[in-house]
mmCIF file of C-alpha atoms in Angstrom:
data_model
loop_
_atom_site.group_PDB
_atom_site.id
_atom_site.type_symbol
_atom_site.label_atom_id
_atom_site.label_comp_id
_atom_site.label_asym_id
_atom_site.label_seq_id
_atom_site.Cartn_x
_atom_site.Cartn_y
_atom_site.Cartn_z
ATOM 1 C CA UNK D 1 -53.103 60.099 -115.180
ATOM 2 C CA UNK D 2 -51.220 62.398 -117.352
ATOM 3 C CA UNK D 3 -48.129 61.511 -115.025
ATOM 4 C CA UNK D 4 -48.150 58.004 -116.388
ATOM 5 C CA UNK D 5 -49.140 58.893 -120.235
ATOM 6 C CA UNK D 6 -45.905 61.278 -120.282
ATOM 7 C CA UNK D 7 -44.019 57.958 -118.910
ATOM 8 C CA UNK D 8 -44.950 55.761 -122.134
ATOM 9 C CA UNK D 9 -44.097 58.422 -124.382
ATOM 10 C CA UNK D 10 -41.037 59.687 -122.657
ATOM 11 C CA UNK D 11 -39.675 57.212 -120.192
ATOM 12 C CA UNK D 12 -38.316 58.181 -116.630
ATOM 13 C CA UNK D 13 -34.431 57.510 -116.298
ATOM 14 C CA UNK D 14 -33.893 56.310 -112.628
ATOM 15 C CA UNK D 15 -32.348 60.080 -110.664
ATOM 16 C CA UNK D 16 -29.680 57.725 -108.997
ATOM 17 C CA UNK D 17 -28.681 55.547 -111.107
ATOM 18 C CA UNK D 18 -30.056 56.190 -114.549
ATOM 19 C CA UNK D 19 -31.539 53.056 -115.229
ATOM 20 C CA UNK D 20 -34.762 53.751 -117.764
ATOM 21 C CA UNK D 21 -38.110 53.056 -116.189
ATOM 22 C CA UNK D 22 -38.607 55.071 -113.057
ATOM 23 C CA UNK D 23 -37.982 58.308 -111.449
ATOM 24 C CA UNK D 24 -36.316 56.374 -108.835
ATOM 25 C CA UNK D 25 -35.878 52.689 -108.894
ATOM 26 C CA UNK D 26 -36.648 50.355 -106.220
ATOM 27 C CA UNK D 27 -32.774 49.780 -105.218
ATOM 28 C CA UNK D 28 -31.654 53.300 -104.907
ATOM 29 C CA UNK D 29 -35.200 54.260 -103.012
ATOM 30 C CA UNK D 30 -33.803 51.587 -100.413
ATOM 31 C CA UNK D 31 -30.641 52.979 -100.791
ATOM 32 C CA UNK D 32 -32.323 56.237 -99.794
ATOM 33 C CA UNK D 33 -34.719 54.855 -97.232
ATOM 34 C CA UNK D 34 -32.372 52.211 -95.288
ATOM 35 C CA UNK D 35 -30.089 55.429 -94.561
ATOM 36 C CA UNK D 36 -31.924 58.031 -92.807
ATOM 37 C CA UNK D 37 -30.768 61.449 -91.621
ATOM 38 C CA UNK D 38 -29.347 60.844 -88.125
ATOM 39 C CA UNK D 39 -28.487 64.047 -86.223
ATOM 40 C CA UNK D 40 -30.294 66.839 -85.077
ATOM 41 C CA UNK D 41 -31.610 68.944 -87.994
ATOM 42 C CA UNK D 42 -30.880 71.833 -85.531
ATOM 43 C CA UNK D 43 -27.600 71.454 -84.394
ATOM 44 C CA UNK D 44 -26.327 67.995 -86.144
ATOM 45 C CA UNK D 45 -25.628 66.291 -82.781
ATOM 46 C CA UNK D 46 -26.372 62.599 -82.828
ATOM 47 C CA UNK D 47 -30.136 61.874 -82.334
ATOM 48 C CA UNK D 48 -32.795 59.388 -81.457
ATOM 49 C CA UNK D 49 -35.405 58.027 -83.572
ATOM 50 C CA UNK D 50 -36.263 61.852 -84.420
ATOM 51 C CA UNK D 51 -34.602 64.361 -85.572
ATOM 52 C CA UNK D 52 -34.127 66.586 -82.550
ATOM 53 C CA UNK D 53 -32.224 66.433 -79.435
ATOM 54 C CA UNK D 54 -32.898 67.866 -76.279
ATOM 55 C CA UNK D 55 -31.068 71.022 -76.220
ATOM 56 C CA UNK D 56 -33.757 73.066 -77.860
ATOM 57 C CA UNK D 57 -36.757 74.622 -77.387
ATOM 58 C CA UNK D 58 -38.727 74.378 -80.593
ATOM 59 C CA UNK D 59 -42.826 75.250 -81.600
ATOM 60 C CA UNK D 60 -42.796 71.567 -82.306
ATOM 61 C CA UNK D 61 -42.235 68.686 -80.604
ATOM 62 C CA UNK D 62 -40.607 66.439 -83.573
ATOM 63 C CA UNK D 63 -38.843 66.362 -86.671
ATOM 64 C CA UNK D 64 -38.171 64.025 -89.099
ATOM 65 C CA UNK D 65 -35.641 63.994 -92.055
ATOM 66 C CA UNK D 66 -35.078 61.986 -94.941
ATOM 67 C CA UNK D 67 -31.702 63.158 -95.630
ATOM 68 C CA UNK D 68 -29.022 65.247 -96.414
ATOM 69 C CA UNK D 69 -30.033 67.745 -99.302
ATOM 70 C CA UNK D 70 -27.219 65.157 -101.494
ATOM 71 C CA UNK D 71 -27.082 63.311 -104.576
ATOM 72 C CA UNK D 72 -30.031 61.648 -105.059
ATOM 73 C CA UNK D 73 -32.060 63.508 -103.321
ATOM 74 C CA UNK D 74 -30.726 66.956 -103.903
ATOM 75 C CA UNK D 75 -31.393 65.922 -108.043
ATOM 76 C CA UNK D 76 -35.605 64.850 -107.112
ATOM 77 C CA UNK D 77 -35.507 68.232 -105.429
ATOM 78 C CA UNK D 78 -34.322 70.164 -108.171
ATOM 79 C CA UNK D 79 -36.245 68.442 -110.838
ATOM 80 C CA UNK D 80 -39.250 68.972 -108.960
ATOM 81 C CA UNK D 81 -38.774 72.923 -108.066
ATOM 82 C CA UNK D 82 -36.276 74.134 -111.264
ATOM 83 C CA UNK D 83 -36.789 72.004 -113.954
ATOM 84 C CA UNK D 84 -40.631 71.459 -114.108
ATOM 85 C CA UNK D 85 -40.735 67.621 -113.856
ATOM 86 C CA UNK D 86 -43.997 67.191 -111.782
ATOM 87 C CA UNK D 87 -44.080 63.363 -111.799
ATOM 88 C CA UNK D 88 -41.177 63.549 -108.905
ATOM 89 C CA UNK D 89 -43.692 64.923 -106.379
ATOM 90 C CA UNK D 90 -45.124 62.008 -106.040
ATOM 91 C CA UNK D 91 -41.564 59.563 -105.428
ATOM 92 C CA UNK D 92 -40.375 62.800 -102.680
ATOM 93 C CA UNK D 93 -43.719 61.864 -100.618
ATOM 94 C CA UNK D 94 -42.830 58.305 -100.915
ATOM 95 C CA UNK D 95 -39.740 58.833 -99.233
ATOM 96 C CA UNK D 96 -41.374 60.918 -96.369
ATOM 97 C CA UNK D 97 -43.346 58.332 -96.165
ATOM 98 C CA UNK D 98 -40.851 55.552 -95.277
ATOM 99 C CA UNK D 99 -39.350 58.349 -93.133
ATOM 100 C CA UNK D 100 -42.150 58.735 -90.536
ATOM 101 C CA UNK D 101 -43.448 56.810 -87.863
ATOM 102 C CA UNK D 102 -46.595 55.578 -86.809
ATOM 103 C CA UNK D 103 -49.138 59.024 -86.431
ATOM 104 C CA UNK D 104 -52.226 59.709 -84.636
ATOM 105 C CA UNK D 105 -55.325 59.197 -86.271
ATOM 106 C CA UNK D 106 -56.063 63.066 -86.119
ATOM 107 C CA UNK D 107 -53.324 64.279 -87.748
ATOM 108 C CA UNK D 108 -53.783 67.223 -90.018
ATOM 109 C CA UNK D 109 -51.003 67.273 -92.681
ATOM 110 C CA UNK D 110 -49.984 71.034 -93.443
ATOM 111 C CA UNK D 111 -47.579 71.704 -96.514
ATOM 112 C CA UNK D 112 -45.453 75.135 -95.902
ATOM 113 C CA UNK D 113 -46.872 77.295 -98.933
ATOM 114 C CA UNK D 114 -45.043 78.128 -102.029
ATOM 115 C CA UNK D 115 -44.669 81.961 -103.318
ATOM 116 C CA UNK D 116 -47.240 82.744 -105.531
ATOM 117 C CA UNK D 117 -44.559 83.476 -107.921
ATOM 118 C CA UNK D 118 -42.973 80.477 -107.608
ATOM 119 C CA UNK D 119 -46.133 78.464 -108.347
ATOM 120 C CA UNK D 120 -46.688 80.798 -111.725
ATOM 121 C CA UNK D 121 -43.703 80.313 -113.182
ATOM 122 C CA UNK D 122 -43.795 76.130 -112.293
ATOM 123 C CA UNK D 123 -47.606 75.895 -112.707
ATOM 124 C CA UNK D 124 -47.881 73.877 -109.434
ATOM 125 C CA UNK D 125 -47.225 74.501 -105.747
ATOM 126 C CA UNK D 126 -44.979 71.388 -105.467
ATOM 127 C CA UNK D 127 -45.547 71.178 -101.154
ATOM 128 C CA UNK D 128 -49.311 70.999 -102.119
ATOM 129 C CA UNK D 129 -48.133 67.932 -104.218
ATOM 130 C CA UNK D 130 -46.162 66.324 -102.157
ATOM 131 C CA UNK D 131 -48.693 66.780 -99.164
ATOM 132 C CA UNK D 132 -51.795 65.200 -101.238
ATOM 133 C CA UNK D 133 -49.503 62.597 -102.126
ATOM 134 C CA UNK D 134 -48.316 61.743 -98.972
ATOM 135 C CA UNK D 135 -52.096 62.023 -97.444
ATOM 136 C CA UNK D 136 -53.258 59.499 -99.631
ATOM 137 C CA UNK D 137 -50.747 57.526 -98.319
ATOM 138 C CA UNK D 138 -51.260 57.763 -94.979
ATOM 139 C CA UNK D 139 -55.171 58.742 -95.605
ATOM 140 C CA UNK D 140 -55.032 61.876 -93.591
ATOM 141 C CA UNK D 141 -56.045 65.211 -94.458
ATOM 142 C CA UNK D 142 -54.654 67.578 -95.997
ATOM 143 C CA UNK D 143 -55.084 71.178 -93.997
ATOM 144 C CA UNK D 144 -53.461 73.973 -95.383
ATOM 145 C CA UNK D 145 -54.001 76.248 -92.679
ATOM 146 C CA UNK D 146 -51.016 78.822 -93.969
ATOM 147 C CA UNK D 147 -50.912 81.382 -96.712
ATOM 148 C CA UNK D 148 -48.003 83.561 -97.894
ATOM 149 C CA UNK D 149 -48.278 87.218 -97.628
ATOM 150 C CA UNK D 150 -45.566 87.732 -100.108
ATOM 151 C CA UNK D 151 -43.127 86.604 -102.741
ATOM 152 C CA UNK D 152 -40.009 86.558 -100.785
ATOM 153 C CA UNK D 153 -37.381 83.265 -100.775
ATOM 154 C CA UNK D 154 -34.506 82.961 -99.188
ATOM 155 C CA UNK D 155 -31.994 81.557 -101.373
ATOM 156 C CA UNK D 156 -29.950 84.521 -101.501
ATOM 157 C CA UNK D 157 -30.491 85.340 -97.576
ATOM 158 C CA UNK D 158 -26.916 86.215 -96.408
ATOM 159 C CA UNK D 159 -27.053 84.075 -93.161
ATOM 160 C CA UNK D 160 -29.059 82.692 -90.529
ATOM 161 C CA UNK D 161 -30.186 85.966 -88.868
ATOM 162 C CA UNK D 162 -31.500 87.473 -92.050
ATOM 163 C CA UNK D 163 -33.815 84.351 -92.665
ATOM 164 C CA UNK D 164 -35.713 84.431 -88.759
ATOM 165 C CA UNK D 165 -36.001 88.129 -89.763
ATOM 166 C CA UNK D 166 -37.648 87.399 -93.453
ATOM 167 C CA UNK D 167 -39.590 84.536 -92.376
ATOM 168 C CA UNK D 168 -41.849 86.786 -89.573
ATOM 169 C CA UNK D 169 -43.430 88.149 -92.736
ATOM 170 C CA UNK D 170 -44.030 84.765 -94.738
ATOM 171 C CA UNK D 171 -47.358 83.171 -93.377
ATOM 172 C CA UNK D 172 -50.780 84.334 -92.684
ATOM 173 C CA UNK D 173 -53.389 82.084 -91.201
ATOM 174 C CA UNK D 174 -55.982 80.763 -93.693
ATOM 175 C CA UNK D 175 -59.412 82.295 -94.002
ATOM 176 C CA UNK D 176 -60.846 79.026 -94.555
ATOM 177 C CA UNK D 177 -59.374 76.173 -91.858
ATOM 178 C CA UNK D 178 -59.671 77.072 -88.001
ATOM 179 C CA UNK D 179 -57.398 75.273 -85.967
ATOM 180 C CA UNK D 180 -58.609 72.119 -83.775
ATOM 181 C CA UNK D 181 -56.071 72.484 -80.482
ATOM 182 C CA UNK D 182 -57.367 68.706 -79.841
ATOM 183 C CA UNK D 183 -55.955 67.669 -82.959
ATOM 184 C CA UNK D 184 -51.921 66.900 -84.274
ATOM 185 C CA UNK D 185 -50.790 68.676 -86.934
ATOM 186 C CA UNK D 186 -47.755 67.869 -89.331
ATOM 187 C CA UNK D 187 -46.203 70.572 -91.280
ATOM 188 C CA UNK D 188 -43.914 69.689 -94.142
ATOM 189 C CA UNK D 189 -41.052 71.466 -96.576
ATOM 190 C CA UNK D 190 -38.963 70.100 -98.285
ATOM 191 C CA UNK D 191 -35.535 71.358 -97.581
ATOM 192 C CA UNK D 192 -34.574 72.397 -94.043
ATOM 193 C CA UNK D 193 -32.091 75.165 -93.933
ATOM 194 C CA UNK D 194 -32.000 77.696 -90.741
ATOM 195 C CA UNK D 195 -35.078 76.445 -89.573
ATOM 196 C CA UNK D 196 -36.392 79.748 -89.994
ATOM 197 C CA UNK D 197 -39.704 78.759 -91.981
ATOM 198 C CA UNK D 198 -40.567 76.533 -90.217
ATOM 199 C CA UNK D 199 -40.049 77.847 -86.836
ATOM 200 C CA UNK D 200 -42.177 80.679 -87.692
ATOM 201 C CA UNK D 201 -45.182 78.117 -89.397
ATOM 202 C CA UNK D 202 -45.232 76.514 -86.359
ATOM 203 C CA UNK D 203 -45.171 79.629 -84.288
ATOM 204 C CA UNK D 204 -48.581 80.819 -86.041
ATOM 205 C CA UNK D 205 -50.019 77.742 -85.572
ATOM 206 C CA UNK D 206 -49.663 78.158 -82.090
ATOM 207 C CA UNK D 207 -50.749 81.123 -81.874
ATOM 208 C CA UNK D 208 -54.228 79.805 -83.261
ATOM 209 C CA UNK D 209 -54.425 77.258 -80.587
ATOM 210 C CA UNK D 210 -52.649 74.467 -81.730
ATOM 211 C CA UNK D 211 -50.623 72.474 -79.011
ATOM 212 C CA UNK D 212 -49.292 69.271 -81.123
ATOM 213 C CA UNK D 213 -47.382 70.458 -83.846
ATOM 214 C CA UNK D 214 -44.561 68.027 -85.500
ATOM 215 C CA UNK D 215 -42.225 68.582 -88.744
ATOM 216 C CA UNK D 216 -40.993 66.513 -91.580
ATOM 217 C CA UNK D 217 -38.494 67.441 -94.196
ATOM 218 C CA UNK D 218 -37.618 66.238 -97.088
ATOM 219 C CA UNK D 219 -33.512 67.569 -97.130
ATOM 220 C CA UNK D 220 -31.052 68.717 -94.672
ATOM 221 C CA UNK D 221 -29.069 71.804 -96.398
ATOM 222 C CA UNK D 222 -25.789 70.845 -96.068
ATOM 223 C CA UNK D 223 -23.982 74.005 -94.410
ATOM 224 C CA UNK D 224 -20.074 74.345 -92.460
ATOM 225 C CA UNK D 225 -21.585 76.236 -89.384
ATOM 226 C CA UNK D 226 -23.921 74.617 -87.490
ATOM 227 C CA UNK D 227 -26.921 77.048 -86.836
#
């Protein structure tokens, strides 16, 4: 509600193309949706439907991208996590969305958590946003089955190896949720770099008995090495 009061008194500009109205228009969302991320979010060999090919073995089964972290997209990020405009959760869950397939009834959506810091200085956890949002779409739950043990990001992590190694002491397991191993559960970020965090999510999870894990991601980091 307060969303769409701060809309009448200050309206959106369109993040693609700047047309007033919207965060993101109808035409550039299609432009958005009607080209999505087709390699490997590993490796960035060609893929199927998903975002993974078969030369890995991952603590998930699939993954699904949006696109590149670009543009468009790269801008909604940014907004969302550096310049406090909240209203963009709601169009980034839109696009994941469009992005995913058909999921079983059972599936437990589970939003990576955001450094307490982080979440201070915003005044939101913007994956617990997007996740709600993207629920109601879809009208799962929402299970947010990890906590962080620390304040730690890895924007300034040096390489690949120095992320696994910092993500191992990111998540804890929730006090409050116990893991179903009958049930599917779908953890989401929003920018896919290493594939460190969410490796290690997903490792937990299994750990505590779950056995259908899949991923979604908002952004591919662009990078030159494939890692």
């Amino acid at each position: 509600m307060f969303d769409r009061l701060l809309a009448i008194i200050a309206p959106h500009h369109c993040s693609g193309c700047g047309k007033i109205g919207q965060i993101l228009c109808q035409k550039c969302k299609n432009y958005i949706t009607n080209r999505p991320y087709a390699a490997c979010v590993v490796c960035h060999a060609p893929s199927g439907v998903a975002n993974l090919c078969s030369r890995h073995r991952l603590p998930y089964r699939n993954a699904w991208c949006v696109a590149e972290r670009t543009d468009t997209v790269q801008k909604l990020i940014d907004q969302l996590k550096f310049e406090r405009k909240r209203a963009t959760y709601s169009v980034l869950a839109e696009l994941l969305d469009e992005r995913l397939p058909e999921l079983p009834r059972d599936t437990h959506i589970v939003p990576i958590p955001t450094a307490p810091r982080n979440i201070r200085r915003r005044g939101y956890d913007h994956m617990l946003l997007i996740a709600r949002a993207l629920a109601r779409c879809r009208n799962m739950p929402v299970t947010p089955l990890l906590v962080r043990r620390n304040n730690v990001t890895q924007h300034f992590a040096p390489d690949a190896k120095a992320r696994r190694q910092q993500a191992k002491e990111f998540f804890a397991l929730s006090r409050r949720f116990v893991v179903d191993p009958k049930a599917n559960y779908l953890l989401i970020d929003d920018i896919f770099t290493s594939g460190a965090t969410l490796g290690e999510a997903a490792k937990l999870l299994r750990q505590a008995g779950a056995k259908q894990i899949d991923i979604a991601i908002i952004a591919r980091q662009r990078d030159k090495t494939p890692q």
